[in-house]
C-alpha positions as a Python dict, from the first residue, in 0.01 Angstrom:
ca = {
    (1, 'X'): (0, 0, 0),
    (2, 'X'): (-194, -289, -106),
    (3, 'X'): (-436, -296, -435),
    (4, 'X'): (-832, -233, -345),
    (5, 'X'): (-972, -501, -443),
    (6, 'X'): (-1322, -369, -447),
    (7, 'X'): (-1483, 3, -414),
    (8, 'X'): (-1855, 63, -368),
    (9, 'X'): (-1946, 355, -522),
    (10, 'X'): (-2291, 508, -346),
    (11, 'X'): (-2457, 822, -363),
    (12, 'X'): (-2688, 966, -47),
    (13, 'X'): (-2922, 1206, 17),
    (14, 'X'): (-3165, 1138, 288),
    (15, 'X'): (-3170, 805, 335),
    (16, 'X'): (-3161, 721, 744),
    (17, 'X'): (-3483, 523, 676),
    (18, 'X'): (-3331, 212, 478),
    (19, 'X'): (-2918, 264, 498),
    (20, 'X'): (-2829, 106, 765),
    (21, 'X'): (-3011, -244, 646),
    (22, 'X'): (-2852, -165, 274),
    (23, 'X'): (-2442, -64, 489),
    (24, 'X'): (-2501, -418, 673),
    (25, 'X'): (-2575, -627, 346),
    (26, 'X'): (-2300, -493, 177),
    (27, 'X'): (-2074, -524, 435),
    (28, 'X'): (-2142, -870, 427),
    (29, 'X'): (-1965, -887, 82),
    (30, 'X'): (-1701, -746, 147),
    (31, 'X'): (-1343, -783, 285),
    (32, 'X'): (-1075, -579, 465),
    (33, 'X'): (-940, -538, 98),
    (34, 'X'): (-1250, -341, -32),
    (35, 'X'): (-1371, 13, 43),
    (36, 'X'): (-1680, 207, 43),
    (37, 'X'): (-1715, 569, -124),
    (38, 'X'): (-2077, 735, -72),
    (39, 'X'): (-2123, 1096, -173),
    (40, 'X'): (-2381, 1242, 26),
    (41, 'X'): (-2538, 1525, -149),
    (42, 'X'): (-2655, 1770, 159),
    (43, 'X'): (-2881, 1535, 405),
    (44, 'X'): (-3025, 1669, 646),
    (45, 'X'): (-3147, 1384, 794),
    (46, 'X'): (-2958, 1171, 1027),
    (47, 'X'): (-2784, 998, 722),
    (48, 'X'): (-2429, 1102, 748),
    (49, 'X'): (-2485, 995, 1164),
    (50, 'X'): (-2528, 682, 1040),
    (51, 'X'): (-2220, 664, 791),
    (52, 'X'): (-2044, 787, 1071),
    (53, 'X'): (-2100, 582, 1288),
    (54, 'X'): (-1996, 276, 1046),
    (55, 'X'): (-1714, 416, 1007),
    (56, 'X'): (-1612, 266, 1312),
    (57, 'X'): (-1600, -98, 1148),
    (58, 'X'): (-1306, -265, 979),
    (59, 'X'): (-1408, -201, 611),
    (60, 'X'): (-1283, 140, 513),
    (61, 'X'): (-1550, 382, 428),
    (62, 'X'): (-1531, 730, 303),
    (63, 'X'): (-1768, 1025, 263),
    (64, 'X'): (-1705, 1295, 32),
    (65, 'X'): (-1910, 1602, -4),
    (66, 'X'): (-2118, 1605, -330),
    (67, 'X'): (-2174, 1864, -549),
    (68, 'X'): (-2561, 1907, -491),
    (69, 'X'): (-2658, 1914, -872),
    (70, 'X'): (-2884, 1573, -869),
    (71, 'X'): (-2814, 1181, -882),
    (72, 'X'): (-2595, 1164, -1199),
    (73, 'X'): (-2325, 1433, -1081),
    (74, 'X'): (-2363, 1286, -693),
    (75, 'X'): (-2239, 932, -829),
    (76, 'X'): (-1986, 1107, -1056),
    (77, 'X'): (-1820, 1234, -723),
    (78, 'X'): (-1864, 884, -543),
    (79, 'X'): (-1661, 735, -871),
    (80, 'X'): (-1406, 961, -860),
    (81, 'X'): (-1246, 857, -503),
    (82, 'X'): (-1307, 493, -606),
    (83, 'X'): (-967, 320, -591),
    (84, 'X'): (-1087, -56, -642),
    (85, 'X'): (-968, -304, -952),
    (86, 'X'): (-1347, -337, -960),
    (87, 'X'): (-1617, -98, -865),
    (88, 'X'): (-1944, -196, -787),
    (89, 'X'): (-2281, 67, -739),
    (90, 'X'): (-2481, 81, -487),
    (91, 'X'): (-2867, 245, -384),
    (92, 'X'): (-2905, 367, -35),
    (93, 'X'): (-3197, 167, 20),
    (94, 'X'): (-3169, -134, -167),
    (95, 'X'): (-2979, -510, 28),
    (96, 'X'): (-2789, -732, -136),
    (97, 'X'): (-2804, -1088, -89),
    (98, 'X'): (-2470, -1269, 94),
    (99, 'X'): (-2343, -1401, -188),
    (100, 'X'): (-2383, -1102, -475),
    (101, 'X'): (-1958, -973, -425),
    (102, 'X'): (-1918, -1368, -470),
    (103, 'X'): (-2130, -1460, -742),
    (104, 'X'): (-2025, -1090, -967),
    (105, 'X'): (-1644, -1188, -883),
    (106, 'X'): (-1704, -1543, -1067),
    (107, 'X'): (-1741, -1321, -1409),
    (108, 'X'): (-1545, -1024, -1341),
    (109, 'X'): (-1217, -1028, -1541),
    (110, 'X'): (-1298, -1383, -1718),
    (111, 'X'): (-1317, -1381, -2133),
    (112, 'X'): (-1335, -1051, -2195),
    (113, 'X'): (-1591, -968, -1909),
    (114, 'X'): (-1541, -588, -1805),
    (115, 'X'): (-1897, -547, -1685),
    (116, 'X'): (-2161, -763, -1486),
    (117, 'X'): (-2540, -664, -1473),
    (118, 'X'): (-2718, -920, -1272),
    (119, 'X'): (-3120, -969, -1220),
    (120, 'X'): (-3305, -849, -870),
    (121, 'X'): (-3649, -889, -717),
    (122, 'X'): (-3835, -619, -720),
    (123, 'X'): (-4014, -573, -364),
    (124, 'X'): (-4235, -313, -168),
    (125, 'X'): (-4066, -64, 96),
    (126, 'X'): (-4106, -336, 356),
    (127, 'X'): (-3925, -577, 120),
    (128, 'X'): (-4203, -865, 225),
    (129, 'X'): (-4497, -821, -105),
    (130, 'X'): (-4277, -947, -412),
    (131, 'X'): (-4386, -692, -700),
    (132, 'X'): (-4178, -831, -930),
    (133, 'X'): (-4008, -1153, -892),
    (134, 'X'): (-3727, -1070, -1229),
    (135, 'X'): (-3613, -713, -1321),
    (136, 'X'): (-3455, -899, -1644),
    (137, 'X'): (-3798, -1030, -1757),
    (138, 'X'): (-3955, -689, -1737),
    (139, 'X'): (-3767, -505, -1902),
    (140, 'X'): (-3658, -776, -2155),
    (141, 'X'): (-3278, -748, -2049),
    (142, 'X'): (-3027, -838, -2269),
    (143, 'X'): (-2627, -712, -2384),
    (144, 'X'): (-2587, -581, -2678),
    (145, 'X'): (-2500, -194, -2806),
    (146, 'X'): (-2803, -158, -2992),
    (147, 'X'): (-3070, -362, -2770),
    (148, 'X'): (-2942, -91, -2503),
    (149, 'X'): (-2903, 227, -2692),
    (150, 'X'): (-3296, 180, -2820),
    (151, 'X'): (-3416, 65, -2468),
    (152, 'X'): (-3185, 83, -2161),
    (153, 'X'): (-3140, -272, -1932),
    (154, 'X'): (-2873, -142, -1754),
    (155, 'X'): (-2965, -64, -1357),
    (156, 'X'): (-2709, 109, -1156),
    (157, 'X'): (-2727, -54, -836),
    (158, 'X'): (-2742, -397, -1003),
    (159, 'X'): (-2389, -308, -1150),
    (160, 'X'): (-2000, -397, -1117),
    (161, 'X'): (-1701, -293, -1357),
    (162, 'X'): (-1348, -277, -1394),
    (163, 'X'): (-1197, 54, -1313),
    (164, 'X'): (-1054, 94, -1658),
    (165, 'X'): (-1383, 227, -1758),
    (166, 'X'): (-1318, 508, -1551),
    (167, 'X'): (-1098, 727, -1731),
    (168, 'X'): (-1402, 691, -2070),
    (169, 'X'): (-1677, 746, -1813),
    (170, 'X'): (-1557, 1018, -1642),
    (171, 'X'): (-1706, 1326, -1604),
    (172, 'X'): (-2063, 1176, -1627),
    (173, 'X'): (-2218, 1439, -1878),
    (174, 'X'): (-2527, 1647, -1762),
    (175, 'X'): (-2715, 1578, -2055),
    (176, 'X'): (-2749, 1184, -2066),
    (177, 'X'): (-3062, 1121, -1877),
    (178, 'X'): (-2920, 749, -1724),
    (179, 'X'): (-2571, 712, -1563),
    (180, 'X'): (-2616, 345, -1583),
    (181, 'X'): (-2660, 326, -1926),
    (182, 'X'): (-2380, 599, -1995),
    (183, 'X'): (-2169, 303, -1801),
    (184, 'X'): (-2295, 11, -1983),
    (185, 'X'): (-2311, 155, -2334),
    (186, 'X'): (-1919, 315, -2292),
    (187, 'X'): (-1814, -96, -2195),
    (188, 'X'): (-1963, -204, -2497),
    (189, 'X'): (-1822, 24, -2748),
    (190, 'X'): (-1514, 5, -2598),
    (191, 'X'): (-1527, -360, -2666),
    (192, 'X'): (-1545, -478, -2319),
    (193, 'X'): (-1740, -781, -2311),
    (194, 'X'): (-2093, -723, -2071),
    (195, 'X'): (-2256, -1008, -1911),
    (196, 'X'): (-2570, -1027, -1808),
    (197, 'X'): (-2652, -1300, -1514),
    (198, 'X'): (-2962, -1401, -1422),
    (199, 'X'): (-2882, -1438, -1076),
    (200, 'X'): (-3093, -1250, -827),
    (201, 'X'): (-2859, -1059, -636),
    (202, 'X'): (-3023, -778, -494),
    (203, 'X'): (-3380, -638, -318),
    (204, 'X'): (-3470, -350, -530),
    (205, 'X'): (-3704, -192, -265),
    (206, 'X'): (-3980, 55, -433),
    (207, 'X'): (-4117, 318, -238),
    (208, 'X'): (-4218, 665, -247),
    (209, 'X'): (-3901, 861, -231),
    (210, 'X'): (-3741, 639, -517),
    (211, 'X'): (-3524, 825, -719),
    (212, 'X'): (-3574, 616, -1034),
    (213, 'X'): (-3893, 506, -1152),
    (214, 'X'): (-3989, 283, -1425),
    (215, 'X'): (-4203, 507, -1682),
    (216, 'X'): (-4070, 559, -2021),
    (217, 'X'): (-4167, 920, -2148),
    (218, 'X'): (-4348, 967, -2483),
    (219, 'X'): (-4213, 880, -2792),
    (220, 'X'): (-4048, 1249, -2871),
    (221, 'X'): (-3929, 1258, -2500),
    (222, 'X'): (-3729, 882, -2579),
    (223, 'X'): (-3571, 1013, -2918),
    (224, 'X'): (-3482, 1357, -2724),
    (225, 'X'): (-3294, 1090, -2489),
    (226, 'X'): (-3110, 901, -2725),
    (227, 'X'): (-2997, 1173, -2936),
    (228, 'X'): (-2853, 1337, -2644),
    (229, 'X'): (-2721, 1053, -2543),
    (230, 'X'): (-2572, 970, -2877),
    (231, 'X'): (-2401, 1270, -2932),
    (232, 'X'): (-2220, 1242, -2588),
    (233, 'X'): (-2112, 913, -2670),
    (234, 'X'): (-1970, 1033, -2988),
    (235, 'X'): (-1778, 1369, -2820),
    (236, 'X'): (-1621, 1148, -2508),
    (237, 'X'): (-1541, 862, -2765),
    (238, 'X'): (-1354, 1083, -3024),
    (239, 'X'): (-1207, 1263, -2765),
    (240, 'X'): (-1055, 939, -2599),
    (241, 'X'): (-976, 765, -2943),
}
């Protein structure tokens, strides 16, 4: 059998109303070579219809049932079945521009690189009013195990990474608050060199069924956070050591 050369790891629940725009852009990417995993945590909607019904298509794509415990353990399942040399994550109701697989590929597995975070617009549910016209300037993104720890510039679906992360990453713990930070901050410990580009690769698409926001907590909530966060780093670390 030959090597996947790419998995897209994406998590669903509900989300007829933008997926099939978000299934066409990535398709787009991607070659008979890659694969698509989406977890799809009970919809009830006409979502799984739609996967389905791409299913048809060249590009292999797989549904899996997810565990129905929230966004962090629905991704964890998606991960699990993902057989690529390089994973990339995916929102339901984001699109990707026709040249992100491209562009990510350029510093995937060059010097060190183990992980690529790229920048996005950020747009309104229509994806015509630009809200935001760079995710990086917002929230100040930058690499680094400390810049990231203290304030988190990872974003999932702006994400790609070599599958040797898996075995560290895996089982996303419960407690962290931020499976793209869990991600990011593992890479960097582990020595695996992060990139951050500044290309815009993706339509982040804000609307009112968003699963993440953008609001920070109070200050006791954020140290709550870390420390969790911190001390699951520490147990998966010394555990894998």
């Amino acid at each position: 059998m030959n090597e996947v050369r790419i998995s897209v790891a994406m998590a669903t629940y509900n989300g007829e109303r933008y997926l099939k725009e978000q299934l066409d852009s990535i398709l787009k990417n991607l070659s008979g070579r890659d694969e698509i995993i989406i977890s799809d945590d009970g919809s009830t909607d006409g979502t799984l219809d739609i996967v389905k019904d791409y299913q048809k298509g060249e590009i292999p794509i797989q549904i899996v049932k997810g565990p129905q415990k929230g966004i962090k353990q629905n991704i964890n399942e998606a991960l699990k079945h993902c057989r690529g040399r390089y994973i990339f994550l995916a929102d339901q109701d984001d699109v990707w521009t026709e040249n992100k697989v491209k562009t990510v590929m350029h510093y995937l597995g060059k010097d060190g690189c183990n992980l690529v975070c790229h920048d996005a617009k950020v747009m309104d549910a229509a994806l015509i009013k630009l809200i935001k016209p760079s995710f990086f300037d917002y929230r100040g993104s930058k690499a680094g195990v400390l810049n990231n720890f203290l304030k988190n510039r990872y974003m999932g679906c702006c994400m790609a990474f070599g599958r040797s992360l898996l075995p560290y990453v895996l089982p996303v713990p419960d407690e962290i608050e931020m499976h793209d930070q869990w991600i990011g901050m593992i890479n960097d410990i582990k020595g695996g060199r992060s990139r951050f580009i500044e290309d815009k690769l993706l339509f982040y698409r804000r609307h009112d069924t968003n699963v993440s926001d953008f609001s920070h907590g109070t200050i006791l909530e954020m140290i709550g956070k870390r420390y969790r966060l911190f001390r699951a780093l520490v147990k998966r670390l010394w555990f894998h050591r």
